[in-house]
């Protein structure tokens, strides 16, 4: 199959490129590098089964030749990104999804939409099943991301019902792993980088809020299975193991052997108090469940950030020596 992946230079998009290529498919990657990075796909450049197109998906999308699938993963996805870029976030969820669906319709391709657990907002039902409609503040600062994804889901289902486009929707829960950016505002990357630098570990609120952390290989496997399944309705893909933010911080401190201290900061507006997926449908329909425990996933992830932090230190020393000279 020939697959288009938007957001291909991002954290998840780049891992999806790897998986589809490993399974023998041809991949066209598309990204405008707003939050993605060329380094994430540098190892793919030059391969005959991979093509890269630098493009903003909110504009007209054209891909020469046949396409069998479109995986729409273009979007700022971390709190820092979508709070700093609210308009592009809304545009990629609305205009970008419309363009991706239009391309899928024109090519007769199947489209998989990357949605998010944020469509559940600060949930009043726990854990969150796909049947839960959510508890979202549409005019709060996080609403630009939450509502962009909720609109994207509605648009995707409209194209399925009205135009007959084959569609799939994955609701992604907190995911971590190599290729995350150090300053992306996600709790796992924040804690690891702060611990490695010896900075205070920033805990918002008292740290009792919970999250469920999925290692990236598990998530990609779930998305891959969903794409090739017959399931049209939204599907949760995430790890039902639930940890408090404080428990995560303490685990990171132990695994990095850091002497950083915990620092409590005010809880951001509309920050969810709990987050845990009900993955009953993923188990039944896809035969999927996560296999990588949190400690093992962190063990695979910490070296990625250690290299970046050490590179930062090396660059700083080089600049300092040059200034002194």
Coordinates of N, CA, C and O in Angstrom, one line a residue, residues 26-119:
X26 N 4.8 1.6 1.2 CA 5.5 2.8 0.7 C 4.8 4.0 1.4 O 3.6 4.1 1.6
X27 N 5.7 5.0 1.9 CA 5.2 6.1 2.7 C 5.5 7.4 2.0 O 6.6 7.7 1.6
X28 N 4.5 8.3 2.0 CA 4.7 9.7 1.7 C 4.5 10.5 3.0 O 3.5 10.4 3.6
X29 N 5.6 11.2 3.4 CA 5.5 11.9 4.6 C 5.3 13.4 4.3 O 5.8 13.9 3.4
X30 N 4.4 14.1 5.1 CA 4.1 15.5 4.9 C 4.2 16.2 6.2 O 3.7 15.8 7.2
X31 N 4.9 17.4 6.2 CA 5.0 18.2 7.4 C 5.5 19.6 7.1 O 6.1 19.8 6.0
X32 N 5.1 20.6 7.9 CA 5.6 21.9 7.7 C 6.6 22.4 8.7 O 7.0 23.5 8.8
X33 N 6.9 21.4 9.7 CA 8.0 21.7 10.7 C 7.6 22.7 11.7 O 8.5 23.3 12.3
X34 N 6.3 23.0 11.9 CA 5.9 23.9 13.0 C 6.3 23.3 14.3 O 6.9 24.0 15.2
X35 N 6.0 22.1 14.5 CA 6.4 21.4 15.8 C 7.2 20.1 15.5 O 7.9 19.6 16.4
X36 N 7.2 19.6 14.3 CA 8.0 18.5 13.9 C 9.4 18.9 13.6 O 9.7 20.1 13.6
X37 N 10.3 17.9 13.5 CA 11.7 18.2 13.2 C 12.3 17.3 12.2 O 12.1 16.1 12.2
X38 N 13.2 17.9 11.3 CA 13.8 17.0 10.2 C 14.6 15.9 10.8 O 14.7 14.8 10.1
X39 N 15.2 16.0 12.0 CA 16.0 14.9 12.5 C 15.1 13.6 12.7 O 15.7 12.5 12.7
X40 N 13.9 13.8 13.0 CA 13.0 12.6 13.2 C 12.9 11.7 12.0 O 12.5 10.5 12.2
X41 N 13.1 12.3 10.8 CA 12.9 11.5 9.6 C 14.2 11.4 8.8 O 14.2 10.9 7.7
X42 N 15.3 12.0 9.3 CA 16.5 12.0 8.6 C 17.0 10.7 8.2 O 17.6 10.5 7.1
X43 N 16.7 9.6 9.0 CA 17.2 8.3 8.7 C 16.4 7.7 7.5 O 16.8 6.6 7.0
X44 N 15.3 8.3 7.1 CA 14.5 7.8 6.0 C 14.7 8.4 4.7 O 14.4 7.9 3.6
X45 N 15.4 9.6 4.7 CA 15.6 10.3 3.5 C 16.6 9.5 2.6 O 17.6 9.0 3.0
X46 N 16.2 9.4 1.3 CA 17.0 8.7 0.4 C 16.5 7.2 0.1 O 16.9 6.6 -0.8
X47 N 15.6 6.8 1.0 CA 15.0 5.4 0.8 C 14.1 5.5 -0.4 O 13.3 6.4 -0.5
X48 N 14.1 4.5 -1.3 CA 13.2 4.5 -2.4 C 11.7 4.3 -2.1 O 10.8 4.7 -2.9
X49 N 11.4 3.8 -0.8 CA 10.0 3.6 -0.4 C 9.5 4.8 0.4 O 8.4 4.7 1.0
X50 N 10.3 5.8 0.5 CA 9.9 7.0 1.3 C 10.1 8.3 0.5 O 11.1 8.5 -0.1
X51 N 9.0 9.1 0.6 CA 9.1 10.4 -0.1 C 8.6 11.5 0.9 O 7.7 11.2 1.7
X52 N 9.3 12.6 1.0 CA 8.9 13.7 1.9 C 8.4 14.9 1.1 O 9.1 15.3 0.2
X53 N 7.3 15.5 1.6 CA 6.8 16.7 1.0 C 6.6 17.7 2.1 O 5.9 17.5 3.1
X54 N 7.3 18.9 2.0 CA 7.1 19.9 3.0 C 5.9 20.8 2.6 O 5.9 21.4 1.6
X55 N 4.9 20.7 3.5 CA 3.6 21.4 3.1 C 2.8 21.6 4.3 O 2.8 20.8 5.3
X56 N 2.0 22.7 4.3 CA 1.1 23.1 5.3 C -0.3 22.5 4.9 O -0.9 22.9 3.9
X57 N -0.8 21.5 5.7 CA -2.0 20.8 5.3 C -3.3 21.6 5.4 O -4.3 21.2 4.9
X58 N -3.2 22.8 5.9 CA -4.4 23.7 5.9 C -4.6 24.3 4.6 O -5.7 24.9 4.3
X59 N -3.6 24.2 3.7 CA -3.7 24.6 2.3 C -4.1 23.4 1.4 O -4.0 22.2 1.8
X60 N -4.4 23.7 0.2 CA -4.8 22.6 -0.8 C -3.7 21.5 -0.8 O -2.5 21.8 -0.9
X61 N -4.1 20.3 -0.7 CA -3.2 19.1 -0.6 C -3.2 18.4 -1.9 O -4.3 18.0 -2.4
X62 N -2.0 18.2 -2.5 CA -1.9 17.4 -3.7 C -0.8 16.4 -3.6 O 0.3 16.7 -3.2
X63 N -1.1 15.1 -3.9 CA -0.1 14.1 -3.9 C -0.2 13.3 -5.2 O -1.3 12.8 -5.5
X64 N 0.9 13.3 -6.0 CA 0.8 12.7 -7.3 C 0.8 11.2 -7.1 O 1.4 10.6 -6.2
X65 N 0.0 10.5 -8.0 CA -0.1 9.1 -8.0 C -1.2 8.5 -7.0 O -1.8 9.3 -6.3
X66 N -1.3 7.2 -7.0 CA -2.3 6.6 -6.1 C -2.0 6.7 -4.7 O -0.8 6.8 -4.3
X67 N -3.0 6.7 -3.8 CA -2.9 6.6 -2.4 C -3.9 5.6 -1.9 O -5.1 5.6 -2.3
X68 N -3.5 4.7 -1.0 CA -4.4 3.7 -0.4 C -4.8 4.1 1.0 O -5.8 3.6 1.5
X69 N -4.0 5.0 1.6 CA -4.4 5.4 3.0 C -3.8 6.7 3.3 O -2.8 7.2 2.8
X70 N -4.5 7.4 4.2 CA -4.1 8.7 4.7 C -4.2 8.6 6.3 O -5.2 8.3 6.8
X71 N -3.0 8.9 6.9 CA -3.1 9.0 8.4 C -2.8 10.4 8.8 O -1.7 11.0 8.5
X72 N -3.9 11.1 9.3 CA -3.8 12.5 9.5 C -3.3 12.8 11.0 O -4.1 12.8 11.9
X73 N -2.0 13.1 11.1 CA -1.4 13.3 12.4 C -0.8 14.7 12.5 O -0.1 15.0 13.5
X74 N -1.1 15.6 11.6 CA -0.6 16.9 11.7 C -1.4 17.7 12.7 O -2.6 17.8 12.6
X75 N -0.7 18.2 13.7 CA -1.3 19.1 14.7 C -0.3 19.4 15.8 O 0.4 18.4 16.2
X76 N -0.2 20.6 16.3 CA 0.4 20.8 17.6 C -0.3 19.9 18.6 O -1.5 19.8 18.6
X77 N 0.4 19.2 19.5 CA -0.2 18.2 20.4 C 0.2 18.3 21.8 O -0.3 17.6 22.7
X78 N 1.1 19.2 22.1 CA 1.5 19.4 23.5 C 0.9 20.7 24.1 O 0.7 21.6 23.3
X79 N 0.7 20.8 25.4 CA 0.1 22.0 25.9 C 0.9 23.3 25.6 O 0.2 24.3 25.2
X80 N 2.2 23.3 25.6 CA 2.9 24.5 25.3 C 2.7 24.8 23.8 O 2.5 26.0 23.5
X81 N 2.7 23.9 22.9 CA 2.5 24.1 21.5 C 1.2 24.8 21.2 O 1.1 25.8 20.5
X82 N 0.1 24.1 21.7 CA -1.2 24.7 21.3 C -1.6 25.9 22.1 O -2.5 26.7 21.6
X83 N -1.0 26.2 23.2 CA -1.3 27.4 23.9 C -0.5 28.6 23.2 O -1.0 29.7 23.2
X84 N 0.7 28.2 22.7 CA 1.5 29.3 22.0 C 0.9 29.5 20.5 O 1.2 30.5 20.0
X85 N 0.3 28.5 20.0 CA -0.1 28.5 18.6 C -1.6 28.1 18.5 O -2.0 27.2 17.8
X86 N -2.5 28.9 19.1 CA -3.9 28.5 19.1 C -4.6 28.5 17.8 O -5.4 27.6 17.5
X87 N -4.3 29.5 16.9 CA -4.9 29.6 15.6 C -4.5 28.5 14.7 O -5.3 27.8 14.1
X88 N -3.2 28.2 14.6 CA -2.7 27.1 13.7 C -3.3 25.8 14.2 O -3.6 24.9 13.4
X89 N -3.5 25.6 15.6 CA -4.1 24.4 16.1 C -5.5 24.2 15.7 O -5.9 23.1 15.2
X90 N -6.3 25.3 15.7 CA -7.7 25.3 15.3 C -7.7 25.0 13.8 O -8.6 24.3 13.3
X91 N -6.8 25.6 13.0 CA -6.9 25.5 11.6 C -6.5 24.1 11.1 O -7.1 23.6 10.2
X92 N -5.5 23.5 11.7 CA -5.1 22.1 11.3 C -6.2 21.1 11.7 O -6.4 20.1 10.9
X93 N -6.9 21.3 12.8 CA -8.0 20.4 13.1 C -9.2 20.6 12.3 O -9.9 19.6 12.0
X94 N -9.4 21.8 11.7 CA -10.6 22.0 10.9 C -10.2 22.0 9.4 O -10.6 21.0 8.7
X95 N -9.5 23.0 9.0 CA -9.2 23.1 7.5 C -8.3 21.9 7.1 O -8.4 21.3 6.1
X96 N -7.3 21.5 8.0 CA -6.4 20.5 7.7 C -7.1 19.1 7.5 O -6.8 18.3 6.6
X97 N -8.0 18.9 8.5 CA -8.8 17.6 8.4 C -9.7 17.6 7.2 O -9.8 16.6 6.5
X98 N -10.3 18.8 6.8 CA -11.1 18.9 5.6 C -10.3 18.6 4.4 O -10.7 17.8 3.5
X99 N -9.1 19.1 4.3 CA -8.2 18.9 3.1 C -7.8 17.4 3.1 O -7.7 16.8 2.0
X100 N -7.4 16.8 4.2 CA -7.0 15.4 4.2 C -8.2 14.5 3.8 O -8.0 13.5 3.1
X101 N -9.4 14.8 4.3 CA -10.5 14.0 3.9 C -10.8 14.1 2.4 O -11.2 13.2 1.7
X102 N -10.7 15.4 1.9 CA -10.9 15.6 0.5 C -10.0 14.8 -0.4 O -10.4 14.2 -1.4
X103 N -8.7 14.8 0.1 CA -7.7 14.0 -0.7 C -8.0 12.5 -0.6 O -8.0 11.8 -1.6
X104 N -8.4 12.0 0.6 CA -8.8 10.6 0.7 C -10.0 10.3 -0.2 O -10.0 9.2 -0.9
X105 N -10.9 11.1 -0.2 CA -12.1 10.9 -1.1 C -11.7 10.9 -2.6 O -12.1 10.0 -3.3
X106 N -10.9 11.8 -3.0 CA -10.4 11.9 -4.4 C -9.6 10.6 -4.8 O -9.7 10.2 -5.9
X107 N -8.9 10.1 -3.9 CA -8.0 9.0 -4.2 C -8.6 7.6 -3.9 O -8.1 6.6 -4.2
X108 N -9.8 7.6 -3.3 CA -10.4 6.4 -2.8 C -9.7 5.7 -1.7 O -9.6 4.5 -1.7
X109 N -9.1 6.5 -0.9 CA -8.2 6.0 0.2 C -8.9 6.0 1.5 O -9.9 6.7 1.8
X110 N -8.4 5.1 2.4 CA -8.9 5.1 3.8 C -8.2 6.1 4.6 O -7.0 6.3 4.4
X111 N -8.9 6.8 5.5 CA -8.3 7.9 6.3 C -8.4 7.5 7.8 O -9.5 7.1 8.2
X112 N -7.3 7.6 8.5 CA -7.3 7.5 9.9 C -7.0 8.8 10.6 O -6.0 9.4 10.3
X113 N -7.9 9.3 11.4 CA -7.7 10.5 12.1 C -7.1 10.3 13.5 O -7.6 9.5 14.3
X114 N -6.1 11.1 13.8 CA -5.5 11.1 15.1 C -6.3 12.1 16.0 O -6.2 13.3 15.9
X115 N -7.2 11.5 16.8 CA -7.9 12.3 17.8 C -7.2 12.1 19.1 O -6.0 11.7 19.2
X116 N -7.8 12.5 20.2 CA -7.1 12.5 21.5 C -8.0 12.3 22.7 O -9.3 12.5 22.6
X117 N -7.5 11.9 23.8 CA -8.3 11.7 25.0 C -8.7 13.1 25.5 O -9.7 13.2 26.3
X118 N -8.2 14.2 25.0 CA -8.6 15.5 25.4 C -10.0 15.8 24.9 O -10.6 16.8 25.4
X119 N -10.6 15.0 24.0 CA -12.0 15.2 23.7 C -12.9 14.9 24.9 O -14.1 15.4 24.9

